[in-house]
PDB file of C-alpha atoms in Angstrom:
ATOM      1  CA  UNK A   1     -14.213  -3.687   6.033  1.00 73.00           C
ATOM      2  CA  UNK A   2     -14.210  -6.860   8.454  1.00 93.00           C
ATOM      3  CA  UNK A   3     -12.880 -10.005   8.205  1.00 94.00           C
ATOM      4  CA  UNK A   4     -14.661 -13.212   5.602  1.00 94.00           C
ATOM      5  CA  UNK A   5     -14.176 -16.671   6.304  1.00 92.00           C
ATOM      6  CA  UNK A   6     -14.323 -19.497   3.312  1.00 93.00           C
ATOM      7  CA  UNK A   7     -13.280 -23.396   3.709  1.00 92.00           C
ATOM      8  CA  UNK A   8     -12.154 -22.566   7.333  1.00 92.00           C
ATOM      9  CA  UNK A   9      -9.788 -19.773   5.567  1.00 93.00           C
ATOM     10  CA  UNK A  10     -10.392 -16.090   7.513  1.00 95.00           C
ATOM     11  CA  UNK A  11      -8.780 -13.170   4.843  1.00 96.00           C
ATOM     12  CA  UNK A  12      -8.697 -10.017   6.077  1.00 96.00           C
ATOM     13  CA  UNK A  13      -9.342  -6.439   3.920  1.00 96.00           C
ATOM     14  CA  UNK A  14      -6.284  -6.038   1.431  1.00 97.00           C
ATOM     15  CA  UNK A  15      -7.188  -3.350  -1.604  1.00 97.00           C
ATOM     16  CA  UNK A  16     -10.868  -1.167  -1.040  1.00 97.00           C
ATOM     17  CA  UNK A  17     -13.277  -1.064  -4.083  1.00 97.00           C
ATOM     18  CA  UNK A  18     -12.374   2.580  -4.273  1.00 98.00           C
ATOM     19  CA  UNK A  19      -9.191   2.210  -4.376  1.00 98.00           C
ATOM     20  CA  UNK A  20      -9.744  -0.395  -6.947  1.00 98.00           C
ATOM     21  CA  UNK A  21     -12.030   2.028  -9.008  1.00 98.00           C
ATOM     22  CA  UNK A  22      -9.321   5.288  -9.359  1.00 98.00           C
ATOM     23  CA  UNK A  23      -6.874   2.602 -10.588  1.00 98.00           C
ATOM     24  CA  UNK A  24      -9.170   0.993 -13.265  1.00 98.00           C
ATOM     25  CA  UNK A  25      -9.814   4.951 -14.390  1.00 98.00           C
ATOM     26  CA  UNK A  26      -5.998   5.147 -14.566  1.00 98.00           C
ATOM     27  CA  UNK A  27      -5.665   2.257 -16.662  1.00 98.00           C
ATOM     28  CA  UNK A  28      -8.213   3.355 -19.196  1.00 97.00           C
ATOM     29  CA  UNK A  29      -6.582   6.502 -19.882  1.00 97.00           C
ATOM     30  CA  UNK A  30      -3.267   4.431 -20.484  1.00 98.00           C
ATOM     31  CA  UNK A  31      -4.931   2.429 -22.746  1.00 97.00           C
ATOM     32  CA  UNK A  32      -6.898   4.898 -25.045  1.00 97.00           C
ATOM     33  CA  UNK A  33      -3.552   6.567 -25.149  1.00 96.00           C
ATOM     34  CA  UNK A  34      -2.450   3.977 -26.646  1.00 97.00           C
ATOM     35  CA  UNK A  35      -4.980   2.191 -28.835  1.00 96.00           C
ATOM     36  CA  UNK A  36      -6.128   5.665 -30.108  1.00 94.00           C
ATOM     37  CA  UNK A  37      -7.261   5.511 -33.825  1.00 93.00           C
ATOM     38  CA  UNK A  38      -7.129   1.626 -33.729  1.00 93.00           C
ATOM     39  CA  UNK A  39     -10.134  -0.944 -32.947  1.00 93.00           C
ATOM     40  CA  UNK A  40      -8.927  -2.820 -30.131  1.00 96.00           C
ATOM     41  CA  UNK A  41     -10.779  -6.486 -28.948  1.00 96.00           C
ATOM     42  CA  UNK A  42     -10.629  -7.049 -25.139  1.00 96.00           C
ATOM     43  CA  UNK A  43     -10.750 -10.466 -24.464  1.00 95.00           C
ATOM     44  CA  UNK A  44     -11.923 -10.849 -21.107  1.00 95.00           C
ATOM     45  CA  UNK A  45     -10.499 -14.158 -19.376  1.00 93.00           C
ATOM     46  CA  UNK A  46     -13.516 -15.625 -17.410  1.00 89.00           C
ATOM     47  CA  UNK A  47     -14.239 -16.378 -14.900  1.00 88.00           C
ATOM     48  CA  UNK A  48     -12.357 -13.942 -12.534  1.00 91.00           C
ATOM     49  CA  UNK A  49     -11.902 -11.319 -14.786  1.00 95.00           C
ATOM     50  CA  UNK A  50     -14.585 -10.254 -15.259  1.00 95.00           C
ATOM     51  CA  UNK A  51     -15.577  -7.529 -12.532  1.00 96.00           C
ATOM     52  CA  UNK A  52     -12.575  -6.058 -13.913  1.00 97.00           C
ATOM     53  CA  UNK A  53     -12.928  -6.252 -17.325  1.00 97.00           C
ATOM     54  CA  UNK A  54     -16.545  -4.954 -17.426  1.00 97.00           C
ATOM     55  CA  UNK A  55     -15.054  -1.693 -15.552  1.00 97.00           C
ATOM     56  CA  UNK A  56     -12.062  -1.426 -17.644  1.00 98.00           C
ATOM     57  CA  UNK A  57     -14.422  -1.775 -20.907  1.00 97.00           C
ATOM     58  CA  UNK A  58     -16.054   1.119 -19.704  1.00 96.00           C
ATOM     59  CA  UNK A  59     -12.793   3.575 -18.665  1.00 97.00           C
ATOM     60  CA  UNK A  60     -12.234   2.955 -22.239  1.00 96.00           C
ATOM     61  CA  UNK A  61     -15.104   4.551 -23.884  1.00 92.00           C
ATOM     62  CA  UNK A  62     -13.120   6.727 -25.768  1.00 90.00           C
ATOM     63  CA  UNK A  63     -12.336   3.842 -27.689  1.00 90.00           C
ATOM     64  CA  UNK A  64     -15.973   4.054 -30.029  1.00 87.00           C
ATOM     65  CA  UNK A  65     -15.241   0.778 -32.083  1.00 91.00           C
ATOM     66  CA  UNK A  66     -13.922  -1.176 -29.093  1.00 95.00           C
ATOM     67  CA  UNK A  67     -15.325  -4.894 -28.554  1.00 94.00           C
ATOM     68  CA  UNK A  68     -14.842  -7.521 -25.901  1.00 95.00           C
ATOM     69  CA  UNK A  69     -15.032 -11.182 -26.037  1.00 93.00           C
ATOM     70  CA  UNK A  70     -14.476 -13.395 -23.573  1.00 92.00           C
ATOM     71  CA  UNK A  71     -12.467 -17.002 -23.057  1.00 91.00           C
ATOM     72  CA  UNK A  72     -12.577 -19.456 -20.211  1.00 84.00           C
ATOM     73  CA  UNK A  73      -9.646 -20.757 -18.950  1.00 73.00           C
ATOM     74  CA  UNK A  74      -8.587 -22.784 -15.560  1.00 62.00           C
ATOM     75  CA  UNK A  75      -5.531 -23.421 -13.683  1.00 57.00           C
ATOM     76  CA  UNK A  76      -6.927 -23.422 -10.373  1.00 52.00           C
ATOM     77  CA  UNK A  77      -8.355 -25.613  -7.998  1.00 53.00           C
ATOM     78  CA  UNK A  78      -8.433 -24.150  -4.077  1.00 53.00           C
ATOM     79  CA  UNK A  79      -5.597 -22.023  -3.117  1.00 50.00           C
ATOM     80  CA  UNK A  80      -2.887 -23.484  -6.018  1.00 54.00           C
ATOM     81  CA  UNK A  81      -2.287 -23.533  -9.494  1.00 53.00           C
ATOM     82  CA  UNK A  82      -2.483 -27.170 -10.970  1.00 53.00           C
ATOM     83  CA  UNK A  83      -0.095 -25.961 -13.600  1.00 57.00           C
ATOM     84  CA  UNK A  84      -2.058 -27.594 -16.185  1.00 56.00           C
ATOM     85  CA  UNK A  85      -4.208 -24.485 -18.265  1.00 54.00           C
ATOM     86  CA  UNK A  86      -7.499 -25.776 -19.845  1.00 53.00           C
ATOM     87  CA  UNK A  87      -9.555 -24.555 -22.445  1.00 58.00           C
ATOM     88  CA  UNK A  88     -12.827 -24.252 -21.526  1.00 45.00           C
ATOM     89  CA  UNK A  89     -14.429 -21.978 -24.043  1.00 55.00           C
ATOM     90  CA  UNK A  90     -12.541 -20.590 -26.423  1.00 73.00           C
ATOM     91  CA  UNK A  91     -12.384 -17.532 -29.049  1.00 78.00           C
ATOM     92  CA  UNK A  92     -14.116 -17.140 -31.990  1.00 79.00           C
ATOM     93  CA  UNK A  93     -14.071 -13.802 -33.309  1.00 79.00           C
ATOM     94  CA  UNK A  94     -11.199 -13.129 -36.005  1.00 87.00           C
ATOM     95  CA  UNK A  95      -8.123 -11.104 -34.717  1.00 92.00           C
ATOM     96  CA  UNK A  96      -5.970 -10.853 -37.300  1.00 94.00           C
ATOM     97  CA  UNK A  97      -4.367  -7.482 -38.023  1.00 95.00           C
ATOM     98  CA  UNK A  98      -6.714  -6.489 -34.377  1.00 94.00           C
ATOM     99  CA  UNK A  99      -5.149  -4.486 -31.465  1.00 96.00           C
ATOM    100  CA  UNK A 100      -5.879  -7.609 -28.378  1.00 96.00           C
ATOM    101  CA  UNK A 101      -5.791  -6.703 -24.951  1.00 97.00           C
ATOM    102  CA  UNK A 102      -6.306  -9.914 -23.196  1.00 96.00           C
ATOM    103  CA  UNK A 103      -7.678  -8.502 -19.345  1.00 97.00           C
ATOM    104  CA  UNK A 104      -6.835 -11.120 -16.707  1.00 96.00           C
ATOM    105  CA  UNK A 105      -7.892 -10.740 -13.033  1.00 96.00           C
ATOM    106  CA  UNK A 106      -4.295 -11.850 -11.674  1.00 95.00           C
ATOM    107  CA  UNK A 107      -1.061 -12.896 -12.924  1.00 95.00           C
ATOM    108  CA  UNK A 108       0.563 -15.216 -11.121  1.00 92.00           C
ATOM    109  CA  UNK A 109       2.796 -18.002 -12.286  1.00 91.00           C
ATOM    110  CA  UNK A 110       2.266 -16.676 -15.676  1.00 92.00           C
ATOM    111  CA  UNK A 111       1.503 -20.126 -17.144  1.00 89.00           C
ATOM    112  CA  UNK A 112      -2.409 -19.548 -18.113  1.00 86.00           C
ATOM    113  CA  UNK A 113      -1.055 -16.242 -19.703  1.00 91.00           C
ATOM    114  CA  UNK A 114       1.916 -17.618 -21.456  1.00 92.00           C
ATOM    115  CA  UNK A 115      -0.158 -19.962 -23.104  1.00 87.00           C
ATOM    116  CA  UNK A 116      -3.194 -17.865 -23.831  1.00 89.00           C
ATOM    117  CA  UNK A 117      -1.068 -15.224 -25.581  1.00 92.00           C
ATOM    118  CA  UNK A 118       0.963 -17.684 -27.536  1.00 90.00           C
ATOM    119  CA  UNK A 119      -2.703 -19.355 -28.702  1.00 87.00           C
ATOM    120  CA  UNK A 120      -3.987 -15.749 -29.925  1.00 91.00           C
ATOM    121  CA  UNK A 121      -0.348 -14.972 -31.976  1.00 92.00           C
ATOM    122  CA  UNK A 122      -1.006 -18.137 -34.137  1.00 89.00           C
ATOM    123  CA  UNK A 123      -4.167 -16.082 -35.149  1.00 91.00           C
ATOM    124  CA  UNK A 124      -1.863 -13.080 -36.492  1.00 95.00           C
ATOM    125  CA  UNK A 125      -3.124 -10.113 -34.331  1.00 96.00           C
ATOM    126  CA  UNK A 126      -1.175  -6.914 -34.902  1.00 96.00           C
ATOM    127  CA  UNK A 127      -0.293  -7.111 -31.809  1.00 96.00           C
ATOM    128  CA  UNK A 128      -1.199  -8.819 -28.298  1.00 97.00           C
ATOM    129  CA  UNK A 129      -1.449  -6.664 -24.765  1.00 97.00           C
ATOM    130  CA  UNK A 130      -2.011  -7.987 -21.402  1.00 98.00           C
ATOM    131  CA  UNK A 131      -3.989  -5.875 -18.859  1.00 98.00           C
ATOM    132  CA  UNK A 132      -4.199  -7.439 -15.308  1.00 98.00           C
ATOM    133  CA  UNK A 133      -5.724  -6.268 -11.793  1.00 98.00           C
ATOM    134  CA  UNK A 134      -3.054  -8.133  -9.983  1.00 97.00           C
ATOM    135  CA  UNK A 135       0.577  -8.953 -10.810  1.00 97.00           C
ATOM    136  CA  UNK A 136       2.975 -11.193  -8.545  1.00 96.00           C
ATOM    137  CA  UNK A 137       6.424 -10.650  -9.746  1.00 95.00           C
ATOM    138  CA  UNK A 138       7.463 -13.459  -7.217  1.00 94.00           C
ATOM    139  CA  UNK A 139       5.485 -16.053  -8.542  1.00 92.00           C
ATOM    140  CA  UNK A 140       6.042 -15.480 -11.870  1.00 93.00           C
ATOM    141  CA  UNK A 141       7.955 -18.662 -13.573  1.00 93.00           C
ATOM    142  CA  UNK A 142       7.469 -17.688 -17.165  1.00 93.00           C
ATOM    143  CA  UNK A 143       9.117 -14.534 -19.332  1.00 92.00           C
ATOM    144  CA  UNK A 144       5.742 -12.484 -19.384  1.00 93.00           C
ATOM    145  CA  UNK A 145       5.095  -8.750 -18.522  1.00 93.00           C
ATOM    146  CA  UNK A 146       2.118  -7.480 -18.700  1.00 97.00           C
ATOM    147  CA  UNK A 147       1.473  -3.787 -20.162  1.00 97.00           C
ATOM    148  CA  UNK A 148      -0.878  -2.790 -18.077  1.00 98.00           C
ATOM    149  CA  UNK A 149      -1.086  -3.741 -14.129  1.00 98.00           C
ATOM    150  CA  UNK A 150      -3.736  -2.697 -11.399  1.00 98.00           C
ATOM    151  CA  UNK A 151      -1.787  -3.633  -8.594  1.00 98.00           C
ATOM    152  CA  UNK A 152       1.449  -5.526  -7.661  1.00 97.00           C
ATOM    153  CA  UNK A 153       1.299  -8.135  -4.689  1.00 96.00           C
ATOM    154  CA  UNK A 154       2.813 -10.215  -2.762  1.00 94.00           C
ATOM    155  CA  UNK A 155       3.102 -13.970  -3.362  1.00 93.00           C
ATOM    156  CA  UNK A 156      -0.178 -14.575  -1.514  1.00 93.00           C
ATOM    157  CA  UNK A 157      -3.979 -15.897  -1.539  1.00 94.00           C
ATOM    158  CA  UNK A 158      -6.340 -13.273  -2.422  1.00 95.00           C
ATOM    159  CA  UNK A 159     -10.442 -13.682  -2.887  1.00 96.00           C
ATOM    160  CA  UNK A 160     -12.654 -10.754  -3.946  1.00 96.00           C
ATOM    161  CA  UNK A 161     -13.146  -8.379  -7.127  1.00 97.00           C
ATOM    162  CA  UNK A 162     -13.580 -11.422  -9.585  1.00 95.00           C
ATOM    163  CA  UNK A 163     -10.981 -13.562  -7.368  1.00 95.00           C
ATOM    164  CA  UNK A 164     -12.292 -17.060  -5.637  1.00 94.00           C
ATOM    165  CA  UNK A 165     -11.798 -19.989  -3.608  1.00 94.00           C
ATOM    166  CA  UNK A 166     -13.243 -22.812  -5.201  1.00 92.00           C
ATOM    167  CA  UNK A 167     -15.819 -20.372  -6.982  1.00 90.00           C
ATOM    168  CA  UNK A 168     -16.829 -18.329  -3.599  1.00 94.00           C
ATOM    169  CA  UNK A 169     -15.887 -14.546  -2.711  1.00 95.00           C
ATOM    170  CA  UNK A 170     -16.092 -13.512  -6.446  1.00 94.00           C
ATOM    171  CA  UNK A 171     -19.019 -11.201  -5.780  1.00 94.00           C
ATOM    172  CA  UNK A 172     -17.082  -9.361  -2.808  1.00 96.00           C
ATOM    173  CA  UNK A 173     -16.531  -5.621  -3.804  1.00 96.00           C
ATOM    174  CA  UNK A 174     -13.381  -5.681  -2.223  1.00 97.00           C
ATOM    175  CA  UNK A 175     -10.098  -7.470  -2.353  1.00 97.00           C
ATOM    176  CA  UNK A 176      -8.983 -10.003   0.472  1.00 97.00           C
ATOM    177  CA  UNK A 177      -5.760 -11.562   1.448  1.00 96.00           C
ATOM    178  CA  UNK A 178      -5.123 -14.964   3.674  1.00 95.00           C
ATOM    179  CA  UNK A 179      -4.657 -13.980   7.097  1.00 93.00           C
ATOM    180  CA  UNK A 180      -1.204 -15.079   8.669  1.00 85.00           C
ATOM    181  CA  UNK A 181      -1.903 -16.861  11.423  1.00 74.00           C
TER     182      UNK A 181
END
């Protein structure tokens, strides 16, 4: 893995698809350990989650009546949150009673998932899980904690897997962190 460069930004290599992969199989185990014998929706936050929610979908297919769904949210615009979450495109299918396992590619702040999960309780699920690749305790300035993380990181940039600057470097296999100068 080499170096990528985006809006003058370089990132260098941070987390390999492989390594990526064996943790997504890790995941799904933990999760059809624990949804067995319900029907669980995924809802897959777009856009960045969705590399990650397509393979996760998948590491779950012991789960036979599992669905996924997806939402659009933003928060971001370059390398910051705004702070301000906004509903792009939003869920229709009915949860109540459901198993939800809302898959995120990154928690962060935990704003856009604070929000999101308090939007899906109005709709009476039986009960609401989070699933992200990425976690960053440090940033976190809300009381969330997700059930199921991929990795933890450091309070840093990161493009790749599902992850962008200003929509480019989602399609890179890997994962990428801001170089330090």
């Amino acid at each position: 893995m080499k170096q990528v460069s985006y809006e003058g930004l370089t990132f260098e290599p941070y987390i390999t698809r492989e390594t990526i992969d064996a943790r997504v199989k890790e995941l799904g185990k933990d999760i059809m350990r624990d949804c067995a014998g319900k029907s669980p929706l995924f809802v897959c936050v777009l856009n960045g989650a969705f590399p990650f929610a397509s393979d996760l979908f998948r590491a779950c297919e012991g789960l036979e009546d599992a669905e996924i769904a997806f939402i659009r949210l933003k928060s971001y615009e370059g390398t910051g949150s705004t702070g301000v979450v906004k509903q792009m495109l939003g869920l229709t299918d009915d949860i109540q009673g459901r198993t939800v396992i809302v898959v995120e590619d990154i928690v962060d702040t935990g704003n856009t998932i604070a929000r999101l999960v308090a939007d899906l309780q109005a709709k009476n699920p039986a009960e609401v899980k989070i699933a992200t690749l990425l976690f960053k305790p440090e940033a976190l300035v809300q009381d969330v904690r997700p059930d199921y993380v991929g990795f933890s990181i450091p309070k840093k940039f990161i493009v790749g897997f599902g992850l962008d600057l200003n929509g480019k470097a989602r399609n890179l296999n890997d994962i990428y962190i801001l170089k330090e100068d």
